Coordinates of C-alpha atoms and ligand atoms in Angstrom, one line a residue:
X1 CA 14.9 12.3 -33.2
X2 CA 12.3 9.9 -33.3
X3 CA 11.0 7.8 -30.4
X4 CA 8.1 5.3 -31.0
X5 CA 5.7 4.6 -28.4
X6 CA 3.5 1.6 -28.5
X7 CA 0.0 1.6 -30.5
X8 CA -2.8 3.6 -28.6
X9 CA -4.7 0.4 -27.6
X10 CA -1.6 -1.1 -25.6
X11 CA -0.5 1.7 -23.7
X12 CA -3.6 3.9 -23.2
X13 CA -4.2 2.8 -19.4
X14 CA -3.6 5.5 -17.0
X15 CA -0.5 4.2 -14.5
X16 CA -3.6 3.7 -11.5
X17 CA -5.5 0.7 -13.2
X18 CA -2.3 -1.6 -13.7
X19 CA -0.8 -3.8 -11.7
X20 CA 2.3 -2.9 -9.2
X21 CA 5.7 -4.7 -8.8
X22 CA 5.6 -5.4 -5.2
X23 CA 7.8 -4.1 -3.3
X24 CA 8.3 -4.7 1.0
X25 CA 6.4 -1.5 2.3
X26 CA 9.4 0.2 3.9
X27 CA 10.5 3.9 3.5
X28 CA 14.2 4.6 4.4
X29 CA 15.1 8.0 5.2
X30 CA 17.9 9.6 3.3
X31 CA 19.4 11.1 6.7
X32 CA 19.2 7.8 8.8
X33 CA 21.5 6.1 6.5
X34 CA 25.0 5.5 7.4
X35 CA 28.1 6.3 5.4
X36 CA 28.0 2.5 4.1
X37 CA 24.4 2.6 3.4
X38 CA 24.7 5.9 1.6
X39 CA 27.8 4.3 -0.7
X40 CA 25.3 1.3 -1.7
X41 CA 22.2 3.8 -2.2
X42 CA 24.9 6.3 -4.7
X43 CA 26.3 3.1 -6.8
X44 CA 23.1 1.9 -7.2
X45 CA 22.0 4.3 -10.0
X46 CA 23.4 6.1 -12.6
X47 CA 20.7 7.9 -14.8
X48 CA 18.7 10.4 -12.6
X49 CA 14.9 11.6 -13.5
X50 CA 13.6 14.6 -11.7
X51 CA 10.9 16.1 -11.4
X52 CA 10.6 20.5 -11.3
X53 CA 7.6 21.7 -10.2
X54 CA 8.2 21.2 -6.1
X55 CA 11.2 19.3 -6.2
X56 CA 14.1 22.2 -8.0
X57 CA 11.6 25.1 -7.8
X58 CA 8.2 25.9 -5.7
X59 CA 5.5 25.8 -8.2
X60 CA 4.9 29.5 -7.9
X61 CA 8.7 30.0 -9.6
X62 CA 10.9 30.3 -5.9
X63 CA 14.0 28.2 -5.9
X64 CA 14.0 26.0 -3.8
X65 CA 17.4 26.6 -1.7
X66 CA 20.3 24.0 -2.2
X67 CA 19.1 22.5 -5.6
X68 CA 21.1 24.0 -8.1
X69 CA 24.1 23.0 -6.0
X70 CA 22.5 19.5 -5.5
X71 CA 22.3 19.0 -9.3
X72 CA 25.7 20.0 -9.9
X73 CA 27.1 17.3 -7.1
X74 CA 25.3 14.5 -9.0
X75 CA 26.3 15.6 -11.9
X76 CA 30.3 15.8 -10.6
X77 CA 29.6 12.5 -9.1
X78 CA 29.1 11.3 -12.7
X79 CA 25.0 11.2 -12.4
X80 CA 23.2 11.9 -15.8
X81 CA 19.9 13.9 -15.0
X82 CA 16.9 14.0 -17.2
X83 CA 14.3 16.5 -15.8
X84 CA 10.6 15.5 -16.4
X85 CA 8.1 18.0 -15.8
X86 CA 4.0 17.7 -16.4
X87 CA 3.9 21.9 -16.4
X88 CA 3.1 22.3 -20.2
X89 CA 1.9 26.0 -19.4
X90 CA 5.8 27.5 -19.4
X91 CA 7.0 25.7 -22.9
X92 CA 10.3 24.3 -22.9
X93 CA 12.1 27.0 -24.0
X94 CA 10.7 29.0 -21.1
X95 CA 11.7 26.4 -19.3
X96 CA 15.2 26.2 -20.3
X97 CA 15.5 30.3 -19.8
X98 CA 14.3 29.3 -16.4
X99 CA 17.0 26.5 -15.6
X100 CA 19.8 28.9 -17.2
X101 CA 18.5 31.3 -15.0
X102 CA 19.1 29.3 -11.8
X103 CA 22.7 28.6 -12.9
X104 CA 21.6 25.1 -13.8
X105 CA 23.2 23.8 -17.0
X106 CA 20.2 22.2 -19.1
X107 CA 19.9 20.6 -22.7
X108 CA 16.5 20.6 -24.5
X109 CA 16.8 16.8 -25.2
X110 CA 17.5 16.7 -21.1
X111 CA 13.8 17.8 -20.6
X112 CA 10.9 15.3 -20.6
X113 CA 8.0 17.9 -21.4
X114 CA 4.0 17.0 -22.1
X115 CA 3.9 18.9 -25.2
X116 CA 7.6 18.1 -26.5
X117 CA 6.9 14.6 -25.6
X118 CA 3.5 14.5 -27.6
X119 CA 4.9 16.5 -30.9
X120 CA 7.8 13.6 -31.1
X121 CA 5.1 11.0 -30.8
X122 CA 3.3 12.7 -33.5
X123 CA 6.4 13.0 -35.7
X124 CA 6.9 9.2 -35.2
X125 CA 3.7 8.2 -36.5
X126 CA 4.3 11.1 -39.0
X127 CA 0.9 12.1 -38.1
X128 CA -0.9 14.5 -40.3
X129 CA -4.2 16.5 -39.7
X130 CA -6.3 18.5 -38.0
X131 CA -6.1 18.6 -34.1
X132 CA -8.5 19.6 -31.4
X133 CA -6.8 20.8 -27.9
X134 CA -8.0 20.9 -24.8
X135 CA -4.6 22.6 -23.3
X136 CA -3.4 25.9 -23.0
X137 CA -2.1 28.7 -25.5
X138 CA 1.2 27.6 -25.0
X139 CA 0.5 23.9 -25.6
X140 CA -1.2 25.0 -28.7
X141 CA 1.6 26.8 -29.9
X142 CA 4.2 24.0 -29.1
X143 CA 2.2 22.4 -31.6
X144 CA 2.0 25.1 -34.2
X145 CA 5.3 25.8 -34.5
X146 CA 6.6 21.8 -34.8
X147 CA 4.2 22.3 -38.0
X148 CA 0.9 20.5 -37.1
X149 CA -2.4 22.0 -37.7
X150 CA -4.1 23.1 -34.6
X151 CA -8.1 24.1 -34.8
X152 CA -8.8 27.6 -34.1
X153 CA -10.7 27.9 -30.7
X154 CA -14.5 28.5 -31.0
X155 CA -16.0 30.7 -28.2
X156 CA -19.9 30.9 -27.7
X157 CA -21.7 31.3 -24.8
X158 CA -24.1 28.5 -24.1
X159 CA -27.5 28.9 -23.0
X160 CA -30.0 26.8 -25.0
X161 CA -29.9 23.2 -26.6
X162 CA -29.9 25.1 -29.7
X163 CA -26.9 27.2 -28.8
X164 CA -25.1 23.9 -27.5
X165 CA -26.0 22.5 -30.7
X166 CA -24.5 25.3 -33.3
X167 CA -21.7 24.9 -31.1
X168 CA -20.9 21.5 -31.1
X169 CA -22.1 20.1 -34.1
X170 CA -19.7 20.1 -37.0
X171 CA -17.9 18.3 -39.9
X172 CA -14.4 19.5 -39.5
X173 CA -12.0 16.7 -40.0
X174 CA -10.7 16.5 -36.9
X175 CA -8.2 13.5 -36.5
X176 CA -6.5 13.8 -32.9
X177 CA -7.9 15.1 -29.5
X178 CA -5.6 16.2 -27.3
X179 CA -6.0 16.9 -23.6
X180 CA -3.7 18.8 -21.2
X181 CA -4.1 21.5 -18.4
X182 CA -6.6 24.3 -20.0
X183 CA -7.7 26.6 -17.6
X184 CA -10.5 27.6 -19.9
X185 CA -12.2 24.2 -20.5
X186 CA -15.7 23.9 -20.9
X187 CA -18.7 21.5 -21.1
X188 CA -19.4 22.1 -24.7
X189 CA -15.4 21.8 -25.0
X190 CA -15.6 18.4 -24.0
X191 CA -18.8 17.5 -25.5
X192 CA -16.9 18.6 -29.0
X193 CA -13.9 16.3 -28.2
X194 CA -16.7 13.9 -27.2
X195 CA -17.9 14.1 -30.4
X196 CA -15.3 13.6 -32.4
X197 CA -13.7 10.6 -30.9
X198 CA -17.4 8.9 -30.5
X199 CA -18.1 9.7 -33.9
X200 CA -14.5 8.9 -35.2
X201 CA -12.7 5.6 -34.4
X202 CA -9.5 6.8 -35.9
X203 CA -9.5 9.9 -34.5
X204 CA -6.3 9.8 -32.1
X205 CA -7.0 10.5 -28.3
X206 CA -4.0 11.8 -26.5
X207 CA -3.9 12.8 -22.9
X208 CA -0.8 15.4 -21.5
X209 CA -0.2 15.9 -17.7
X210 CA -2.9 13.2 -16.0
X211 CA -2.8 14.6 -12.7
X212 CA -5.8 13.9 -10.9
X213 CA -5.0 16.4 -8.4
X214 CA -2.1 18.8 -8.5
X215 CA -0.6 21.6 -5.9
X216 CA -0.4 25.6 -6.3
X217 CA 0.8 27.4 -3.2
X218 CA -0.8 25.0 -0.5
X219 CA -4.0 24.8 -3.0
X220 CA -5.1 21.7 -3.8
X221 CA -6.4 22.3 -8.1
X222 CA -8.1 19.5 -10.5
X223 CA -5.7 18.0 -12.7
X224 CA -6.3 17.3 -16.5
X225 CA -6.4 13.3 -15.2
X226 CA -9.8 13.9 -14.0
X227 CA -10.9 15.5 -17.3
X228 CA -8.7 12.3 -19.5
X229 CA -10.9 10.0 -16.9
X230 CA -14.2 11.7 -18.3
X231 CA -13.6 11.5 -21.7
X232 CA -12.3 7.8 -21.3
X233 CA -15.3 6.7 -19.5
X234 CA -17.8 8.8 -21.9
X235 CA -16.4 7.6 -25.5
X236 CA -15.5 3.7 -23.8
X237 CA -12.0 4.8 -25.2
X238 CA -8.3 4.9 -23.2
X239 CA -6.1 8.0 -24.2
X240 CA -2.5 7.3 -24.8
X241 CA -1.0 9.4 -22.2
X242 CA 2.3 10.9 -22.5
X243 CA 2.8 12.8 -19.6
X244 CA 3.1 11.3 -15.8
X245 CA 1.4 9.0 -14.3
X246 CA 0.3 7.2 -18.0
X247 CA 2.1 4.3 -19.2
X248 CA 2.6 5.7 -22.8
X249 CA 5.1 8.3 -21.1
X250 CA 7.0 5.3 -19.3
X251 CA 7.2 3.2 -22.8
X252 CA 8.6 6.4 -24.7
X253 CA 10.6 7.0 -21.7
X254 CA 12.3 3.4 -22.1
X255 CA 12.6 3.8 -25.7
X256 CA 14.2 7.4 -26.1
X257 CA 16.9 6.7 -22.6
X258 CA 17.2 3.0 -23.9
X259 CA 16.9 1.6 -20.6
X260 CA 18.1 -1.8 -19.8
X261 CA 18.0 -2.0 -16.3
X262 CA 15.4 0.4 -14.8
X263 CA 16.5 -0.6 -11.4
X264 CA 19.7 1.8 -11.9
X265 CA 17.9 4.6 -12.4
X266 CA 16.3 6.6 -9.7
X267 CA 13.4 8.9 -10.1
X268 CA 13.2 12.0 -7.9
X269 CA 9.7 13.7 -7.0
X270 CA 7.1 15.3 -4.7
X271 CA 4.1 13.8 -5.8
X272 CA 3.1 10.4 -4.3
X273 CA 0.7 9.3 -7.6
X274 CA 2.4 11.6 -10.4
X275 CA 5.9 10.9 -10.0
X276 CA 6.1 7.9 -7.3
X277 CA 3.5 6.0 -8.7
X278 CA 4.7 6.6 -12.1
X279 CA 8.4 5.5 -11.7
X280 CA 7.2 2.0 -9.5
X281 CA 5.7 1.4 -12.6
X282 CA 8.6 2.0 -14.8
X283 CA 10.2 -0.2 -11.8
X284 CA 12.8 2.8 -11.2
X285 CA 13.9 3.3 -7.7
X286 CA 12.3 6.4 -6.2
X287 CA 12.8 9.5 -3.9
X288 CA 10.4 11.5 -2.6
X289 CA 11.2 14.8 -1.5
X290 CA 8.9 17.1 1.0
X291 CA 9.3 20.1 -0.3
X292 CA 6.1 19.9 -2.8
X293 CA 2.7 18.3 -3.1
X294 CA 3.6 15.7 0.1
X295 CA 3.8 15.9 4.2
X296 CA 5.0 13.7 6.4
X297 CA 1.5 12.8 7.7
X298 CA 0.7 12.0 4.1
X299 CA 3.5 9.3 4.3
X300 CA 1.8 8.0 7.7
X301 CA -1.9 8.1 5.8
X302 CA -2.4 8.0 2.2
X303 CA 0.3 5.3 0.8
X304 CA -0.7 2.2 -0.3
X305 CA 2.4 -0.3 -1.4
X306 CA 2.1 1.4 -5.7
X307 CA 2.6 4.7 -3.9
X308 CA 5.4 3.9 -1.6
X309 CA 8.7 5.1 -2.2
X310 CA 12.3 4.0 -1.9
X311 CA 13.3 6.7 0.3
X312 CA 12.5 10.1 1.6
X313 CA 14.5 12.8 2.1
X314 CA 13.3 16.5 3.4
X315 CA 14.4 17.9 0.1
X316 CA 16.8 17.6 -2.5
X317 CA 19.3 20.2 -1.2
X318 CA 20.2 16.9 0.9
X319 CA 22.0 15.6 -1.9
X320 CA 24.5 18.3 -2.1
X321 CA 27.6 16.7 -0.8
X322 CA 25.9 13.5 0.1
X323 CA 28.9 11.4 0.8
X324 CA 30.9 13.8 2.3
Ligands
MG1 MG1 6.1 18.1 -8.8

């Protein structure tokens, strides 16, 4: 299936540099509500999005307890759920051996994933040549095997100008830049993808997960959003970024779930700038769970009224029988 997204110049911002709906800067807590409170909260959506990575599982693959069960409520309660991940290191059929592997019942089209989401863009514009990645193996091969041409990496070690210069300079007819999480990304890596969007006006620059910052196992990492943010301020060019927080991901988002009214759709995450940011933006309601990238003195220091969310709750194991 196909799923335009709008051209690269209208939707290339990055969700931080737009402007917020504003919204009364008031958290409600899942647990504090009462029974009628709860009702009006549950009939207020119908179309779920949830994030994985510290919401269903820990990022270093434990289950987080209750979620599977939680899942399964919404969906008896009649709640479609769309999972939308940023992790384009596990591809999505990983992935779905992953969700089948919790006992959670999962449907390729149900999964919102950087490099799915970027192939179908591709598709759309039935795009065809040569691609330079700055993204993992896996991302790479996401590509491949959807049928587009994906340049072969060059390794060199750089010492001199002159080896910078064998290594960089070149004529290959590169006609997309893509940028993702690549653990293995260098200067010269990015002076090459420099290059060829400087160099090339119609080369197509696409940006995957745009996490500035990102969680593994208490760890705070760089995201790929800092490396997007280099790029964009080096070549004076936005990326169109499909994968959270970027505002090409929220207009194929609209376009592929055909969403009328955002306001009845609730977004779930752990992330205040990837997931909550993002879906205030899409103008979604939101829930934040705890059980990720987020602590309670985060919610007392770092939001500002883009990063606040609808409602908190410890995690999402709470909404396992939550009218009962
Ligand atoms: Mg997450």
């Amino acid at each position: 299936m196909e799923h335009k997204v709008n051209s690269e110049k209208s939707s290339s911002e990055l969700i931080s540099e737009l402007e917020y709906p504003k919204k009364p800067n008031v958290i409600k807590y899942l647990n504090d509500l009462t029974l009628k409170q709860k009702q009006d909260f549950f009939d207020s959506f119908d179309l779920i999005f949830c994030d994985c990575d510290g919401v269903i599982w820990q990022t270093l693959h434990e289950l987080l307890p209750g979620s599977p069960e939680a899942i399964d409520y919404l969906k008896r309660q009649g709640k479609e759920v769309i999972y939308v991940t940023n992790n384009s290191l596990s591809p999505i059929d990983m992935q779905l051996k992953k969700f089948e592997r919790l006992g959670i019942e999962v449907k390729k089209n149900e999964i919102v994933h950087p490099a799915q989401t970027i192939c179908d863009h591709l598709k759309s514009i039935q795009f065809d040549g040569l691609i330079f990645c700055l993204t993992s193996e896996a991302f790479k091969s996401q590509l491949r095997e959807a049928g587009f041409n994906v340049m072969e990496e060059l390794v060199g070690y750089v010492e001199t100008l002159d080896d910078l210069r064998a290594l960089i300079n070149n004529d290959d007819p590169v006609k997309a830049v893509i940028i993702d999480g690549d653990f293995n990304l260098t200067a010269s890596k990015l002076m090459r993808a420099h290059g060829y969007l400087k160099n090339n006006p119609e080369c197509l620059f696409i940006g995957g997960a745009a996490d500035i910052l990102f969680t593994v196992g208490g760890n705070e990492l760089m995201g790929a959003g800092i490396f997007i943010s280099m790029l964009e301020n080096t070549t004076q060019r936005k990326a169109l970024v499909l994968g959270k927080p970027g505002v090409g991901l929220r207009d194929f988002i609209m376009d592929k779930h055909k969403i009328k009214n955002a306001r009845r759709c609730l977004f779930i995450g752990d992330s205040i700038v990837s997931d909550i940011r993002f879906a205030n933006v899409c103008g979604f309601q939101t829930l934040l769970v705890l059980t990720g990238s987020t602590t309670p003195e985060d919610l007392k220091s770092k939001l500002t009224e883009a990063d606040t969310p609808d409602y908190v709750s410890e995690c999402l194991a709470d909404l396992n029988g939550f009218l009962s």
